[in-house]
GROMACS .gro file of C-alpha atoms in nm:
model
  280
    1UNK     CA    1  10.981  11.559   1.903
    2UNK     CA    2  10.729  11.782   1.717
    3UNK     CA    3  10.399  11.849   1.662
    4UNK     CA    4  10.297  12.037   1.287
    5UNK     CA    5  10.395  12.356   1.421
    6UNK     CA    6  10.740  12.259   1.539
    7UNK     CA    7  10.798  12.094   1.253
    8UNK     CA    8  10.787  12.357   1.088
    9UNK     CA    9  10.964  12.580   1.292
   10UNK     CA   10  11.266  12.286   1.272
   11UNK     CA   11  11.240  12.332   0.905
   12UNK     CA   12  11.361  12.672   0.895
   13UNK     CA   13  11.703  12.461   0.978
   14UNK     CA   14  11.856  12.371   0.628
   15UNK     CA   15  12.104  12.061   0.584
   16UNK     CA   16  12.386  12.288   0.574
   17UNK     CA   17  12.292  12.340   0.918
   18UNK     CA   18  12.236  11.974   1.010
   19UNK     CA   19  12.525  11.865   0.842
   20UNK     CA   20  12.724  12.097   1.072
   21UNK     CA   21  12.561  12.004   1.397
   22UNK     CA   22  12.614  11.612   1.302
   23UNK     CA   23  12.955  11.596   1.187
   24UNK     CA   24  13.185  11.428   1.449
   25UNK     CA   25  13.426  11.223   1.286
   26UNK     CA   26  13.326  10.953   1.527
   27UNK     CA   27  13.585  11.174   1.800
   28UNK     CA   28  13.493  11.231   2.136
   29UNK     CA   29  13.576  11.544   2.296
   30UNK     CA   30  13.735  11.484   2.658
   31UNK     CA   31  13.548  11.718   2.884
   32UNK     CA   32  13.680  11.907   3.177
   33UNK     CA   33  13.739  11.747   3.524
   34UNK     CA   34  13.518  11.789   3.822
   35UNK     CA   35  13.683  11.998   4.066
   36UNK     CA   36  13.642  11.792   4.392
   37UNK     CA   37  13.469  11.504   4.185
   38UNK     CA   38  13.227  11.288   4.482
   39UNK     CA   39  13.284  10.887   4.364
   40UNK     CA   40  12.967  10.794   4.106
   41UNK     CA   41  12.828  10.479   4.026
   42UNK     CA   42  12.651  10.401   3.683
   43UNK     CA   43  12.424  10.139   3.547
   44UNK     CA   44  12.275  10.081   3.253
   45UNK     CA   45  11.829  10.079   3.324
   46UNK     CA   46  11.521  10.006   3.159
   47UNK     CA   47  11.168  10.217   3.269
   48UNK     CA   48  10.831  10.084   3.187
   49UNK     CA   49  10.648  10.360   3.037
   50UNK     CA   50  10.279  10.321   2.950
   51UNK     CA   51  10.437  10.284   2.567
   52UNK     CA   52  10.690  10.058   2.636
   53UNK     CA   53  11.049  10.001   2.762
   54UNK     CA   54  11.283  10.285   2.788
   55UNK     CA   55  11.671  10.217   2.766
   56UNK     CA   56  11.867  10.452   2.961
   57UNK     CA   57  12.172  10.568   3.151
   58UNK     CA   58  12.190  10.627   3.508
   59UNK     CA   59  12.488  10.784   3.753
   60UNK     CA   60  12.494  10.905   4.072
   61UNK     CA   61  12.694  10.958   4.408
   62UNK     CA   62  12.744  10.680   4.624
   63UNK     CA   63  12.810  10.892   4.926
   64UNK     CA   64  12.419  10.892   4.988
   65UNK     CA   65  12.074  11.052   4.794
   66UNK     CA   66  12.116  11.335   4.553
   67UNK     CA   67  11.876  11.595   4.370
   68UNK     CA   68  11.756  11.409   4.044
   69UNK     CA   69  11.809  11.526   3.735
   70UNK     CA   70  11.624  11.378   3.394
   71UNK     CA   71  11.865  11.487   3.076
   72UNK     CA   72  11.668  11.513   2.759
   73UNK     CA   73  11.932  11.433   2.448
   74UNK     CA   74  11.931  11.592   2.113
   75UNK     CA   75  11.805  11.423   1.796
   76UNK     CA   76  12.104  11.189   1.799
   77UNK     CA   77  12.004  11.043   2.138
   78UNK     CA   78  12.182  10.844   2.417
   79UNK     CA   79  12.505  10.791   2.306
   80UNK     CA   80  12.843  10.781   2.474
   81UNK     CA   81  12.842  11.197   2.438
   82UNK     CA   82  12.528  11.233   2.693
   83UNK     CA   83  12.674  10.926   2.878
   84UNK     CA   84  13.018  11.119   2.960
   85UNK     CA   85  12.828  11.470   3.049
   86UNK     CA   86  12.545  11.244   3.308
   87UNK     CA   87  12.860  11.125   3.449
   88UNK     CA   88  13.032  11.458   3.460
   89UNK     CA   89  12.721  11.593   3.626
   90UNK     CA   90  12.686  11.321   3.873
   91UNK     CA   91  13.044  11.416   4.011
   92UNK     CA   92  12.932  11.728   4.097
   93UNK     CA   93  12.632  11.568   4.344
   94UNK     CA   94  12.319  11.512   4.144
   95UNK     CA   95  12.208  11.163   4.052
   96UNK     CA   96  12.142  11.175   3.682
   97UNK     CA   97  11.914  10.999   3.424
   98UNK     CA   98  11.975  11.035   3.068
   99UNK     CA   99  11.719  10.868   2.859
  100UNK     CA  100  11.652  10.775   2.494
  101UNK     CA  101  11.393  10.950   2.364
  102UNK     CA  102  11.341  10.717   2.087
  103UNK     CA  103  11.258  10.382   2.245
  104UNK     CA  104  10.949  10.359   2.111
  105UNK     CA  105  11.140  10.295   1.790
  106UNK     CA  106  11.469  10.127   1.865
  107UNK     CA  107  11.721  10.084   2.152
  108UNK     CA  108  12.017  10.304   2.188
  109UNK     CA  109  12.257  10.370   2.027
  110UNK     CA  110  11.965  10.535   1.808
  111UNK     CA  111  12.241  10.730   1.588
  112UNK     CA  112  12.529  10.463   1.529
  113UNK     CA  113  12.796  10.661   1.432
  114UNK     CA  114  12.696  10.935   1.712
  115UNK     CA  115  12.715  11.309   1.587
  116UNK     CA  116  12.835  11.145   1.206
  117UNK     CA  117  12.527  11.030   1.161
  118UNK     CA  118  12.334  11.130   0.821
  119UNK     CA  119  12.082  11.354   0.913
  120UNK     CA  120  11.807  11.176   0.724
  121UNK     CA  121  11.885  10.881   0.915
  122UNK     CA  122  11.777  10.994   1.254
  123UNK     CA  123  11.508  11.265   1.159
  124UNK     CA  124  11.217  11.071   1.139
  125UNK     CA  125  11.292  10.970   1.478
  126UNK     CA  126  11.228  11.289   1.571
  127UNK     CA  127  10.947  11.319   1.389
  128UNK     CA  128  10.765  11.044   1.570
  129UNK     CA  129  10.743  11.222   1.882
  130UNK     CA  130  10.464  11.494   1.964
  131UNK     CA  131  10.388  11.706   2.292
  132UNK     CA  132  10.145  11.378   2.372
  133UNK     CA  133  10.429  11.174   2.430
  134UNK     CA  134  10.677  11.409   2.600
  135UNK     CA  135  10.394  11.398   2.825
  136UNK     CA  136  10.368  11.077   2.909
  137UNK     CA  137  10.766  11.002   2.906
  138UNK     CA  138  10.815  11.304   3.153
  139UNK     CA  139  10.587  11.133   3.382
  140UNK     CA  140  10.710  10.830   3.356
  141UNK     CA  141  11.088  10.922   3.418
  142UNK     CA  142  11.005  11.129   3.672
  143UNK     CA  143  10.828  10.895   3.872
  144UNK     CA  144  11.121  10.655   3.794
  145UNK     CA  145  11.350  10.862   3.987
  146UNK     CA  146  11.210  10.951   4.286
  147UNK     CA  147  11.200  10.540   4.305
  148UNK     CA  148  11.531  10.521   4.367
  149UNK     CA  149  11.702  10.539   4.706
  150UNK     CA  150  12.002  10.739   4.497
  151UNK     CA  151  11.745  11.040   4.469
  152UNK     CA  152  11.687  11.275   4.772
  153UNK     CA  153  11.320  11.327   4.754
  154UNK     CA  154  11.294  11.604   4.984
  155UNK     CA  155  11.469  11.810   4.728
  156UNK     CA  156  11.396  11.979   4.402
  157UNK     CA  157  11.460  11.725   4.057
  158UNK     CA  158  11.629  11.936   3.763
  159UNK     CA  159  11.587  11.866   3.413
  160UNK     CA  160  11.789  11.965   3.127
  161UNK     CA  161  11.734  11.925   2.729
  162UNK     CA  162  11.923  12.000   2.438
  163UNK     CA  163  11.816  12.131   2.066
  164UNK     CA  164  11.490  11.877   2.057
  165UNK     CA  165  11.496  11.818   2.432
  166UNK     CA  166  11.464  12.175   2.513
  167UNK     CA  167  11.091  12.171   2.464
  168UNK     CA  168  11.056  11.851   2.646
  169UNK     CA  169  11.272  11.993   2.972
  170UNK     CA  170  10.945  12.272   2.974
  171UNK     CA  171  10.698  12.001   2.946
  172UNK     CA  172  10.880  11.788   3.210
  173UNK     CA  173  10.793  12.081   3.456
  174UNK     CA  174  10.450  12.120   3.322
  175UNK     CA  175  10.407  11.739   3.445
  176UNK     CA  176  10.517  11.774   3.773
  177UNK     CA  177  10.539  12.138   3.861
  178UNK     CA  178  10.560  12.058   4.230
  179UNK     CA  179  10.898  11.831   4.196
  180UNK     CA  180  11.075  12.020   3.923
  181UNK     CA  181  11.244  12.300   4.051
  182UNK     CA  182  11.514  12.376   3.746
  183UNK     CA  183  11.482  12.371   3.398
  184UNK     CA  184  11.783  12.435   3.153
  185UNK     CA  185  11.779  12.472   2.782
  186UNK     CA  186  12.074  12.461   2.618
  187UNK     CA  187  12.038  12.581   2.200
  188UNK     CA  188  11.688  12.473   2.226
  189UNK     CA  189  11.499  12.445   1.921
  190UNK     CA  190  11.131  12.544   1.859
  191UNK     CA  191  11.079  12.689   2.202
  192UNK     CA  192  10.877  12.980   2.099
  193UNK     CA  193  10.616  12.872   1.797
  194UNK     CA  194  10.285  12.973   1.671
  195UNK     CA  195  10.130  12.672   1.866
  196UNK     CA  196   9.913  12.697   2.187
  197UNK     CA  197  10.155  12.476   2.325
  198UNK     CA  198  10.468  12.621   2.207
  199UNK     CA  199  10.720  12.582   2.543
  200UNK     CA  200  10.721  12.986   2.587
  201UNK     CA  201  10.298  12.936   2.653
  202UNK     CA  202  10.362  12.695   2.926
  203UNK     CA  203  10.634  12.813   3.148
  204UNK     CA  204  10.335  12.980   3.343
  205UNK     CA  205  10.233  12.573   3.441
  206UNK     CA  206  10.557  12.516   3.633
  207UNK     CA  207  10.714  12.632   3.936
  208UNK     CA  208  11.109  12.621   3.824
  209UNK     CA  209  11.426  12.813   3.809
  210UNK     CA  210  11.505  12.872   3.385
  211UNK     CA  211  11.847  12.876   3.231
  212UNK     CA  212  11.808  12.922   2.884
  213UNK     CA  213  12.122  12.917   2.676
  214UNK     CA  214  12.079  13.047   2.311
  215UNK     CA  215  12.266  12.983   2.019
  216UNK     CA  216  12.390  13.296   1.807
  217UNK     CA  217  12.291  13.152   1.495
  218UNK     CA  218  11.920  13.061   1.606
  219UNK     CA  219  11.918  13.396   1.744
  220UNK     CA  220  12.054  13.555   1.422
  221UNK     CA  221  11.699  13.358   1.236
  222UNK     CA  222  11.504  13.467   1.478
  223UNK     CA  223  11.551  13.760   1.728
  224UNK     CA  224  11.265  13.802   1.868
  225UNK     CA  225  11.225  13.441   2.058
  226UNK     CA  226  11.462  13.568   2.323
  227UNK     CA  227  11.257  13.830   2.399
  228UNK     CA  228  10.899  13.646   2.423
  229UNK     CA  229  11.107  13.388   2.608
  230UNK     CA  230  11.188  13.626   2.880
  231UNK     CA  231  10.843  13.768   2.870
  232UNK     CA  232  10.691  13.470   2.902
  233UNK     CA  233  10.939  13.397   3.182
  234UNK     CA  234  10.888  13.749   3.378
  235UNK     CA  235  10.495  13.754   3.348
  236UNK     CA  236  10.511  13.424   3.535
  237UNK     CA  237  10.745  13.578   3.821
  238UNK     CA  238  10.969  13.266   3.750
  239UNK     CA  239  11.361  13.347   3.809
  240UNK     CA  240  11.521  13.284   3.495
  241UNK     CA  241  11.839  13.379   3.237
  242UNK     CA  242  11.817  13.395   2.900
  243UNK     CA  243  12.122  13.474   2.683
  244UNK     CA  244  12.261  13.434   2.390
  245UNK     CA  245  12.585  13.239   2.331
  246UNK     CA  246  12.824  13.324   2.100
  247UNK     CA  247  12.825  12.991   1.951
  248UNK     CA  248  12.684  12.788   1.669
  249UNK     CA  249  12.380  12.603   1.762
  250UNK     CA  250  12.495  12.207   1.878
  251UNK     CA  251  12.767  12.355   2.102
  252UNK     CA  252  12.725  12.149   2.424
  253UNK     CA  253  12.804  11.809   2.322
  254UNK     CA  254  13.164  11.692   2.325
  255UNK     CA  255  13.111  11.511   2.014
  256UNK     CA  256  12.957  11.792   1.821
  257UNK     CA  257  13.147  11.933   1.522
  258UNK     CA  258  13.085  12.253   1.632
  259UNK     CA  259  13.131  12.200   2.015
  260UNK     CA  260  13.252  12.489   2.199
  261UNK     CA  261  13.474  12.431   2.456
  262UNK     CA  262  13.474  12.754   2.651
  263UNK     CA  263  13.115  12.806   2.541
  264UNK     CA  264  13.015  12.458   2.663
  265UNK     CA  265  13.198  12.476   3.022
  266UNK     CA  266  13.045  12.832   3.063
  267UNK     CA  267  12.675  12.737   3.034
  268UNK     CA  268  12.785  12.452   3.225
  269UNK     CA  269  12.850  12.650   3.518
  270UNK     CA  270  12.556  12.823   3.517
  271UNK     CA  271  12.377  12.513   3.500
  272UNK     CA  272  12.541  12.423   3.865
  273UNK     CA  273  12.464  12.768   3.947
  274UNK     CA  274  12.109  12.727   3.891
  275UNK     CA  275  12.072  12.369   4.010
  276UNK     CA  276  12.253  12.516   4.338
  277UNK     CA  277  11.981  12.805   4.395
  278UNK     CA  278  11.654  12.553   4.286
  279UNK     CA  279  11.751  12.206   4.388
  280UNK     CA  280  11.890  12.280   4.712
   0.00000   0.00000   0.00000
């Protein structure tokens, strides 16, 4: 994910806190129906990036073209988790990719026992990525999915990420500021660093709608990101939300140890909220 700076910033995280954002048991949190779910269809897809092959998941609506939308994992990648909430989301209209970020390394499942794995087994995973290469991914997958005839490409694509993948969702707009019209960030890590890059610097590249969901305890560390965040946000005359949730950083994905149910499904509606006023 990183580059020296957010590195850093992701060590400020101890194993106490890793531990607790891993731990699933191998369980699988059932999440919430669709109200007035449209019929999907899913396929497994590979994307030639100028790295490589990327494995990933793709859903969408059969009914006809939807608004894309690229899903950044966290550090324990594609894995049945991001699979159920890309379907979830393609129920409610959008035609969804959810990638693994890791490819370069290995094909998913990157984190075999999903949210159980040890930390120290996926990290350097992480650690292989830099800004350069959300860069060049972000192109890549976006240009994959205005390919497809499932995408409506006279309307905006989203793109959301999640702990690592929040920094990648702002660089994904920074690629293609004139085809992402949403970004959400759901406990993003390392989105406001030292670095001239750091994701709060470059919100003034893109042209989206921001959701940024914050978790308490990476609030609690450090208070002051929300507030550059929204700075950032306001000095680029960008419509955005920023707020802090009171949950524990991890709390979006079903098989998280410390998902949040009624956290989860509320950031989840203002996800739809936001995709509704940007995407169209």
């Amino acid at each position: 994910m990183c580059d020296v700076n957010d590195q850093e910033e992701l060590q400020r995280y101890t194993r106490r806190d890793f531990a607790a954002w891993a731990a699933s048991a191998g369980m699988l949190t059932a999440l919430p129906g669709v109200a007035n779910a449209v019929a999907v269809a899913e396929r497994e897809v590979t994307i030639t990036t100028p790295d490589g092959t990327c494995d990933a998941y793709f859903v969408a609506p059969t009914a006809g073209p939807a608004p894309g939308v690229l899903v950044w994992p966290d550090i324990f990648g594609l894995r049945p988790a991001f699979r159920q909430m890309g379907r979830r989301l393609a129920e409610s209209g959008y035609s969804v990719l959810v990638v693994n970020p890791f490819y370069r390394q290995k094909k998913a499942p990157t984190a075999p026992q999903g949210g159980n794995t040890p930390i120290a087994e996926v990290l350097p995973l992480m650690q292989a990525l830099t800004p350069a290469t959300h860069l060049v991914d972000a192109k890549a997958f976006v240009a994959w999915l205005d390919s497809q005839p499932e995408v409506d490409k006279a309307r905006k694509i989203g793109t959301t990420g999640y702990c690592m993948g929040g920094p990648i969702a702002v660089r994904t707009a920074t690629v293609a500021p004139g085809r992402v019209g949403a970004v959400g960030s759901f406990h993003g890590a390392a989105m406001v660093t030292p670095a001239p890059d750091s994701p709060h610097r470059l919100v003034a590249q893109t042209k989206a709608h921001y959701l940024i969901a914050v978790a308490e305890n990476d609030d609690q560390r450090d208070p002051q990101a929300k507030v550059e965040l929204r700075t950032a946000l306001e000095a680029a005359k960008l419509p955005a939300e920023v707020e802090v949730y009171p949950a524990a950083h991890g709390w979006c994905p079903p098989d998280s140890r410390v998902y949040d149910a009624a956290q989860s499904d509320r950031a989840w509606a203002r996800m739809l909220e936001t995709f509704k006023q940007a995407l169209g």
